[in-house]
Coordinates of C-alpha atoms and ligand atoms in Angstrom, one line a residue:
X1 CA 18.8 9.4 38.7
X2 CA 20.3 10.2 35.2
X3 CA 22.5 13.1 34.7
X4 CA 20.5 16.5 33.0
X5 CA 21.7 18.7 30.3
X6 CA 21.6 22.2 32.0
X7 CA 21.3 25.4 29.9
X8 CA 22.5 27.9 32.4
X9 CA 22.2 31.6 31.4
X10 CA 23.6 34.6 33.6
X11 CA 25.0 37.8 32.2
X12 CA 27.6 37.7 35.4
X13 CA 30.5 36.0 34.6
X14 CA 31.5 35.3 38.0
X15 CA 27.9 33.9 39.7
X16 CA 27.8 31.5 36.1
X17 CA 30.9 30.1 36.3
X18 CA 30.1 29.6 40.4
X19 CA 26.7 28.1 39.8
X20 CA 27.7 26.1 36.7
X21 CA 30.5 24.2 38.9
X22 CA 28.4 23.4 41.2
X23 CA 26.1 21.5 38.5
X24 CA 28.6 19.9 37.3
X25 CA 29.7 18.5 40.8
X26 CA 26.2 17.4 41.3
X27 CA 26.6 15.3 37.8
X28 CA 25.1 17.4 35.3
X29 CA 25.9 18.1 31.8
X30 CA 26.5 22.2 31.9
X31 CA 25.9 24.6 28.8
X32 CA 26.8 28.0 30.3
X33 CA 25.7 31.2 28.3
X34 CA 25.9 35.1 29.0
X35 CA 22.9 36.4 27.4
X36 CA 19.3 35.8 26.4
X37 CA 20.1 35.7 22.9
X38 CA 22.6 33.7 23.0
X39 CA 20.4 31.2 25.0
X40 CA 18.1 31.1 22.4
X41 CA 20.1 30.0 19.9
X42 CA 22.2 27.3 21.9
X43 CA 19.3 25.7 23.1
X44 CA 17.9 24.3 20.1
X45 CA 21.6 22.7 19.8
X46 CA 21.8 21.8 23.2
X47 CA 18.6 20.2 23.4
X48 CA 18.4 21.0 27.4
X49 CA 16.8 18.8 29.9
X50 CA 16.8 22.2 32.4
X51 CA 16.8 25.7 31.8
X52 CA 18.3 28.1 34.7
X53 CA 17.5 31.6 33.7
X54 CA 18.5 34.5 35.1
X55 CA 15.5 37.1 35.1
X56 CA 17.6 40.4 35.2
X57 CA 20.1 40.6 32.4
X58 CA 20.6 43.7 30.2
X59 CA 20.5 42.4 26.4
X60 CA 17.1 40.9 27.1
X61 CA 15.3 40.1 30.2
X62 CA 14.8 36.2 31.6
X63 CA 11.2 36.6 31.2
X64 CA 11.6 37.3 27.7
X65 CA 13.6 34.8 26.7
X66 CA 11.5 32.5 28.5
X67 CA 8.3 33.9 26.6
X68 CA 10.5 33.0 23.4
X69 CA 11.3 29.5 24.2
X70 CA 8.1 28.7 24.4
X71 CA 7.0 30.4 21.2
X72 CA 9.4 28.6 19.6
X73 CA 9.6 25.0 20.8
X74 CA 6.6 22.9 21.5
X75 CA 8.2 20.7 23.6
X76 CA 7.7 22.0 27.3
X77 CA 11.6 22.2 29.2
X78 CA 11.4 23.5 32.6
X79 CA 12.3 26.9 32.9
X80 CA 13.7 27.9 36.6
X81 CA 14.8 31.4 37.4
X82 CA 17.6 33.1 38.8
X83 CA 16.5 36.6 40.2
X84 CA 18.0 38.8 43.7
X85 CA 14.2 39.8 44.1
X86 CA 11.9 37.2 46.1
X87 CA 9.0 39.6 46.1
X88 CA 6.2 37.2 45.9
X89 CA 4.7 39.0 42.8
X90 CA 7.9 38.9 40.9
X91 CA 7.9 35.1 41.4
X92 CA 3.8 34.7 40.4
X93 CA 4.7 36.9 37.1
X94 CA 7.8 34.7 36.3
X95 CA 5.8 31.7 36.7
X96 CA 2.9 33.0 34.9
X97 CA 5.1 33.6 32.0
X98 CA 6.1 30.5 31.6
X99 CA 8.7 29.4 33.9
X100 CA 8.0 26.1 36.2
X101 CA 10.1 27.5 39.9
X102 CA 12.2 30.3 41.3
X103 CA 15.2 30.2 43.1
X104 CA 16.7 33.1 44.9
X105 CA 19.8 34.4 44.5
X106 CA 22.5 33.6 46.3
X107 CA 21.2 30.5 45.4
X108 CA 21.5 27.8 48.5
X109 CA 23.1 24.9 48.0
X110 CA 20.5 22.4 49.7
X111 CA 17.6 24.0 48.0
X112 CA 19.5 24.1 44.5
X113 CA 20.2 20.4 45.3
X114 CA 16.2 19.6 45.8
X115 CA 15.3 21.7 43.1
X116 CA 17.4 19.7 40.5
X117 CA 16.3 16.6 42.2
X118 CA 12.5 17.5 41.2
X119 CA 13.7 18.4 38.1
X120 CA 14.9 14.9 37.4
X121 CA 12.1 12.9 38.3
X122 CA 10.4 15.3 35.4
X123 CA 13.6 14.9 33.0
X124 CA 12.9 11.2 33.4
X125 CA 9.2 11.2 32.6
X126 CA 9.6 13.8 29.7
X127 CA 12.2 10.7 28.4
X128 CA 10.2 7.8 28.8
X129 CA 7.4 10.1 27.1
X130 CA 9.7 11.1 24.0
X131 CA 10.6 6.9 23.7
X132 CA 6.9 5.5 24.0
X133 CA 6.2 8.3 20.9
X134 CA 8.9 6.5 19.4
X135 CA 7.6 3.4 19.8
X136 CA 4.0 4.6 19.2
X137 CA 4.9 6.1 15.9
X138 CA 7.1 3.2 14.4
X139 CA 4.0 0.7 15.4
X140 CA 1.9 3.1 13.7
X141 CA 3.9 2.7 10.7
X142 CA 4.1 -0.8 10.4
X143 CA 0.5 -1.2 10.6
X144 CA -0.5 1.2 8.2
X145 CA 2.5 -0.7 5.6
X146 CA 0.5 -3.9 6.9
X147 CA -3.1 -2.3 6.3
X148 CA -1.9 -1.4 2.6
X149 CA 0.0 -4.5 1.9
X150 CA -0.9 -7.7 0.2
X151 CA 0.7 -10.6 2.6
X152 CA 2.2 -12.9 -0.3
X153 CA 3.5 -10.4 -3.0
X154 CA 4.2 -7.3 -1.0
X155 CA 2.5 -5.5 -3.3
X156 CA 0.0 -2.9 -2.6
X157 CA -3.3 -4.6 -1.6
X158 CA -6.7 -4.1 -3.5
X159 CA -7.9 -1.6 -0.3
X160 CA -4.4 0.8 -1.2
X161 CA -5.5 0.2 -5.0
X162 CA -9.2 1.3 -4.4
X163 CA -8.0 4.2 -2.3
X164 CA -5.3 5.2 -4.9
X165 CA -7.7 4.8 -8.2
X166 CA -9.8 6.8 -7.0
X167 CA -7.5 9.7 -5.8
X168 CA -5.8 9.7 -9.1
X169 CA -9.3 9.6 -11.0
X170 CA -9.9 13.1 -9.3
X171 CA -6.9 14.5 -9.7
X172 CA -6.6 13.3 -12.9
X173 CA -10.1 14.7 -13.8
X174 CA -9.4 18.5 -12.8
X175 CA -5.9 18.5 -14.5
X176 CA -7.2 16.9 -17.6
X177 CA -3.8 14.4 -17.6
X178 CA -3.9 11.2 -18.8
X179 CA -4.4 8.2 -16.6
X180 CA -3.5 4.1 -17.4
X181 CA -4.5 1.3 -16.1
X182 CA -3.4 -2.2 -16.9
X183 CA -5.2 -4.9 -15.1
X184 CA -3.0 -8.3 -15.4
X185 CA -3.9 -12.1 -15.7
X186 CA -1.5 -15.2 -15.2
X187 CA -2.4 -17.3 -18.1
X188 CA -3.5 -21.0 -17.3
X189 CA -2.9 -20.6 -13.5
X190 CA -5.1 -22.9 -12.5
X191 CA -3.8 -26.3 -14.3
X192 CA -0.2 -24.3 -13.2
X193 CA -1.3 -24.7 -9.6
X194 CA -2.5 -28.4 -10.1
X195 CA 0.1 -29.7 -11.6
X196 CA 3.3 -27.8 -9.6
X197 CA 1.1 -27.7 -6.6
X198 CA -0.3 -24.9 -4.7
X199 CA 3.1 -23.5 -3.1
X200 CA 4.9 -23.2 -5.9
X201 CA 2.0 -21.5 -7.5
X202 CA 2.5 -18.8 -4.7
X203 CA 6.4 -18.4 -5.5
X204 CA 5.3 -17.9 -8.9
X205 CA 2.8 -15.0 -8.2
X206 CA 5.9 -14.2 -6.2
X207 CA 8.0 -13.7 -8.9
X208 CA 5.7 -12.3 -11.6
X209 CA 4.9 -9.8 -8.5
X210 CA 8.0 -8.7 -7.7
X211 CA 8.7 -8.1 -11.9
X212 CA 6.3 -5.6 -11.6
X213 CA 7.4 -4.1 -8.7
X214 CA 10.6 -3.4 -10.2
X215 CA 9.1 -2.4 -13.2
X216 CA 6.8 0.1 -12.1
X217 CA 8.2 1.8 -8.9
X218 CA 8.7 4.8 -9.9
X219 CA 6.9 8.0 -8.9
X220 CA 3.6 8.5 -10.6
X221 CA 3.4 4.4 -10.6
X222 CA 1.9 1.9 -8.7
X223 CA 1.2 -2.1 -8.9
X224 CA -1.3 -3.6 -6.9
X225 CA -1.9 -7.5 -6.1
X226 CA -5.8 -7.0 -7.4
X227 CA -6.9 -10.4 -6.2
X228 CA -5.5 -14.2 -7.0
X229 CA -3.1 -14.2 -9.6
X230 CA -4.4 -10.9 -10.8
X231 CA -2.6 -7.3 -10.6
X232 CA -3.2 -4.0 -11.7
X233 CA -0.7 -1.2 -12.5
X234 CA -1.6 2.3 -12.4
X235 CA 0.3 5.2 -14.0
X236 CA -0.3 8.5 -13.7
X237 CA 0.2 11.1 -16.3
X238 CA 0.6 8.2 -18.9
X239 CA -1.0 8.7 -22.1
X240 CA -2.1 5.4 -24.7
X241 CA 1.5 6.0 -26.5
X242 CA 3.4 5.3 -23.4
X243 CA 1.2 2.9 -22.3
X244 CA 1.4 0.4 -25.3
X245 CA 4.9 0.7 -24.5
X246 CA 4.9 0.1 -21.1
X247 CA 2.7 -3.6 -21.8
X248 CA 5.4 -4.3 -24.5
X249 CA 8.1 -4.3 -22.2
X250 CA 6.2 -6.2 -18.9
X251 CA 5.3 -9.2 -21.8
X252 CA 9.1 -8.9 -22.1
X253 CA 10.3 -9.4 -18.4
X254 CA 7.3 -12.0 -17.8
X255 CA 9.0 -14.0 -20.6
X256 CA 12.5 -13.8 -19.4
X257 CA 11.3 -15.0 -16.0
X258 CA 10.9 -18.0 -17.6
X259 CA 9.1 -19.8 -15.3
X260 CA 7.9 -23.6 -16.9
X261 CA 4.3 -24.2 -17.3
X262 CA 4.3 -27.2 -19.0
X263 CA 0.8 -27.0 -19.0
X264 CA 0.2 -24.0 -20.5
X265 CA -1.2 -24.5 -24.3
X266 CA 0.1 -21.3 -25.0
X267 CA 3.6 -21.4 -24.1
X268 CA 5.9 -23.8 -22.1
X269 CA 6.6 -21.0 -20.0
X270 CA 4.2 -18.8 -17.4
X271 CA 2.7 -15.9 -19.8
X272 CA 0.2 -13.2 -18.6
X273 CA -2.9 -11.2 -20.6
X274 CA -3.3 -7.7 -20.0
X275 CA -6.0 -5.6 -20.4
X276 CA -5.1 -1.9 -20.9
X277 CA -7.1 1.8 -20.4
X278 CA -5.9 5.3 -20.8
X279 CA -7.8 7.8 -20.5
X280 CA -8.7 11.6 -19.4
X281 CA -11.0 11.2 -16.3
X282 CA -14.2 13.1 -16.0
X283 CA -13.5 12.8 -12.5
X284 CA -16.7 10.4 -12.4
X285 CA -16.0 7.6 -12.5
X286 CA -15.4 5.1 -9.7
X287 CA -13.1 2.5 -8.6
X288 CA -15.3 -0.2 -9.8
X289 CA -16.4 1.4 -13.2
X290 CA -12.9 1.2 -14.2
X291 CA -12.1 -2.1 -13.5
X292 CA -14.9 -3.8 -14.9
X293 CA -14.1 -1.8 -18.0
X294 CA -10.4 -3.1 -18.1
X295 CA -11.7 -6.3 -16.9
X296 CA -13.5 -6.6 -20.4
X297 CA -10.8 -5.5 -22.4
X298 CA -8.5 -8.4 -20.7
X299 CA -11.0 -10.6 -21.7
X300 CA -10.4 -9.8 -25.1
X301 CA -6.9 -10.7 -24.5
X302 CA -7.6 -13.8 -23.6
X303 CA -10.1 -14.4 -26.4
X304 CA -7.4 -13.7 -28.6
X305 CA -4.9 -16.2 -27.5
X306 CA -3.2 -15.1 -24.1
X307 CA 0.5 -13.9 -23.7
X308 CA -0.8 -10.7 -25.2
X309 CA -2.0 -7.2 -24.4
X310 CA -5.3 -5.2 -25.7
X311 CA -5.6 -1.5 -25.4
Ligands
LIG1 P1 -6.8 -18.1 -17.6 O1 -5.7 -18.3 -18.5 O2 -8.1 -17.9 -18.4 O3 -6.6 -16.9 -16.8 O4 -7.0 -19.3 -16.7 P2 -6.6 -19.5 -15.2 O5 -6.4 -21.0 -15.0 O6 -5.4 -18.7 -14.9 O7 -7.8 -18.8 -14.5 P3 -8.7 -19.3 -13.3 O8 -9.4 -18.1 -12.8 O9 -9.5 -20.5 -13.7 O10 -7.7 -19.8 -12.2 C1 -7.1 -19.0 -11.3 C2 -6.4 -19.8 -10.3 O11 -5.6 -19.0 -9.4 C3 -7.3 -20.5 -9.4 C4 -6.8 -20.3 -8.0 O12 -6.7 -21.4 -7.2 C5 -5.5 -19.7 -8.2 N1 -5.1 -18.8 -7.1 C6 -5.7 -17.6 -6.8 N2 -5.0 -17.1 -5.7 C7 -4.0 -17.8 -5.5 C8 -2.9 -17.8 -4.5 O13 -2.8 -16.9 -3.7 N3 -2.0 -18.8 -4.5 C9 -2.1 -19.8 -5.4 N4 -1.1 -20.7 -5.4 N5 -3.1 -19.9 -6.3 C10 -4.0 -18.9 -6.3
LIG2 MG1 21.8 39.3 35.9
LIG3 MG1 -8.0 -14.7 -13.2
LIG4 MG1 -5.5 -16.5 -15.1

């Protein structure tokens, strides 16, 4: 049986000190306090496995404290009281008020031996509990990063994109701020991929990814693998100004990847098209709307010779 973290409170100095060696012999880590308020504020510190509470004390009674703990702290810590009294009433109203057991002082030391022994078994289920939450919550973690996550680029998949476009179209809508869009093509990826074969064609969606995550990872911004070798970058609160900007400079770090394409007809390095929207949102319009509108306007990028972006 592990050792427990006792929070012993007694307002007599001599019966704590008695009672507190006597945890300690038995292998427990002892806390030893004088008054309910003092309690109270050491055991948030403490972080007990075991509270022994005297009931009659004159700055605040056991009960009380007890009634406090339990206000204040979900987590449920076994509570047993120290009282003179062993009228059974006394003990149903200390229980009822949320203490778990009842020992009678002078406490004996083969009951005070079995209590702590019960109390362990709980200690040790209350710990195995607090780890599997652990465990549970880090899983849950992971698998909503892997829900959200596109496998190859570590980018934000199109689900996350869906989900965030269209919270950012209503909030964008009833603020009346400026939303942008830029939906991204890798220029001649296909003969890229025939010619350099299909795995480098991944390390260079790898690459041209990872530009933009770097570029745009700030708060208010987000890039999204769309699908294939196309990505989409949302920032919020971005008016056309910015935004024109913002294309400049990704044509910029897509050119000083320089990544060979030597057959590309409109470099000899990998370029990308981008198609780019700002606008106020009505609040309206949907996921889909938008991208077949920015769809069209990188089209027109294309149309007009690649390695370029329309707004
Ligand atoms: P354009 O300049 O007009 O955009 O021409 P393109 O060749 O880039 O366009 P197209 O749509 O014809 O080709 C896209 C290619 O992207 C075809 C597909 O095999 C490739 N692709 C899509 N997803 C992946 C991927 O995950 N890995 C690799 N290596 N290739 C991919
Ligand atoms: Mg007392
Ligand atoms: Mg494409
Ligand atoms: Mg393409």
């Amino acid at each position: 049986m592990e050792a427990m973290r006792v929070l012993l409170v007694d307002d007599v100095h001599l019966e704590r000190m008695q009672l507190a060696m006597r945890l300690q012999r038995l292998g427990h880590v002892v806390e030893a306090v004088g008054s309910g308020h003092e309690a109270i504020e050491k055991y948030p510190v403490f972080d007990p496995d075991l509270v022994l509470l005297d009931i009659s004390m004159p700055d605040m009674s056991g009960v009380d404290v007890a009634k406090q703990l339990r206000i204040q702290h979900e987590e449920w810590v076994p509570i047993i009281f120290l009282s003179g009294h062993d009228e059974p009433e006394m003990i149903a109203k200390a229980i009822d008020m949320g203490g778990d057991d009842y020992l009678v002082k002078p406490v004996n030391k083969i009951v005070l031996a079995a209590k702590l022994k019960a109390m362990q078994r709980i200690a040790s289920m209350r710990h195995k509990l607090k780890e599997a939450t652990v465990q549970l919550e880090n899983a849950n973690e992971l698998l909503s990063q892997q829900v959200n996550e596109d496998g190859l680029t570590k980018l934000a998949n199109r689900r996350h994109l869906d989900q965030k476009l269209a919270e950012l179209i209503s909030v964008h809508g009833r603020n009346n701020f400026s939303l942008t869009m830029i939906m991204i093509d890798v220029d001649h990826f296909k003969p890229y991929n025939d010619y350099y074969g299909h795995l480098e064609g991944d390390r260079c969606l790898q690459q041209v990814a990872k530009e933009l995550k770097t570029n745009f990872s700030r708060a208010g911004e987000l890039a999204a693998r769309y699908g294939g070798e196309e990505f989409v970058i949302l920032i919020s609160n971005c008016d056309k100004t910015r935004a024109v900007r913002e294309c400049e400079r990704l044509k910029q770090c897509i050119k000083k990847l320089e990544i060979p394409h030597s057959k590309s007809t409109t470099s000899n390095i990998v370029t990308v098209s981008q198609g780019m929207v700002s606008w106020v949102p009505t609040g309206l319009e949907t996921p889909e709307n938008m991208y077949e509108i920015v769809d069209k306007v990188l089209y027109k990028a294309k149309e007009q010779g690649r390695n370029r972006f329309v707004a």
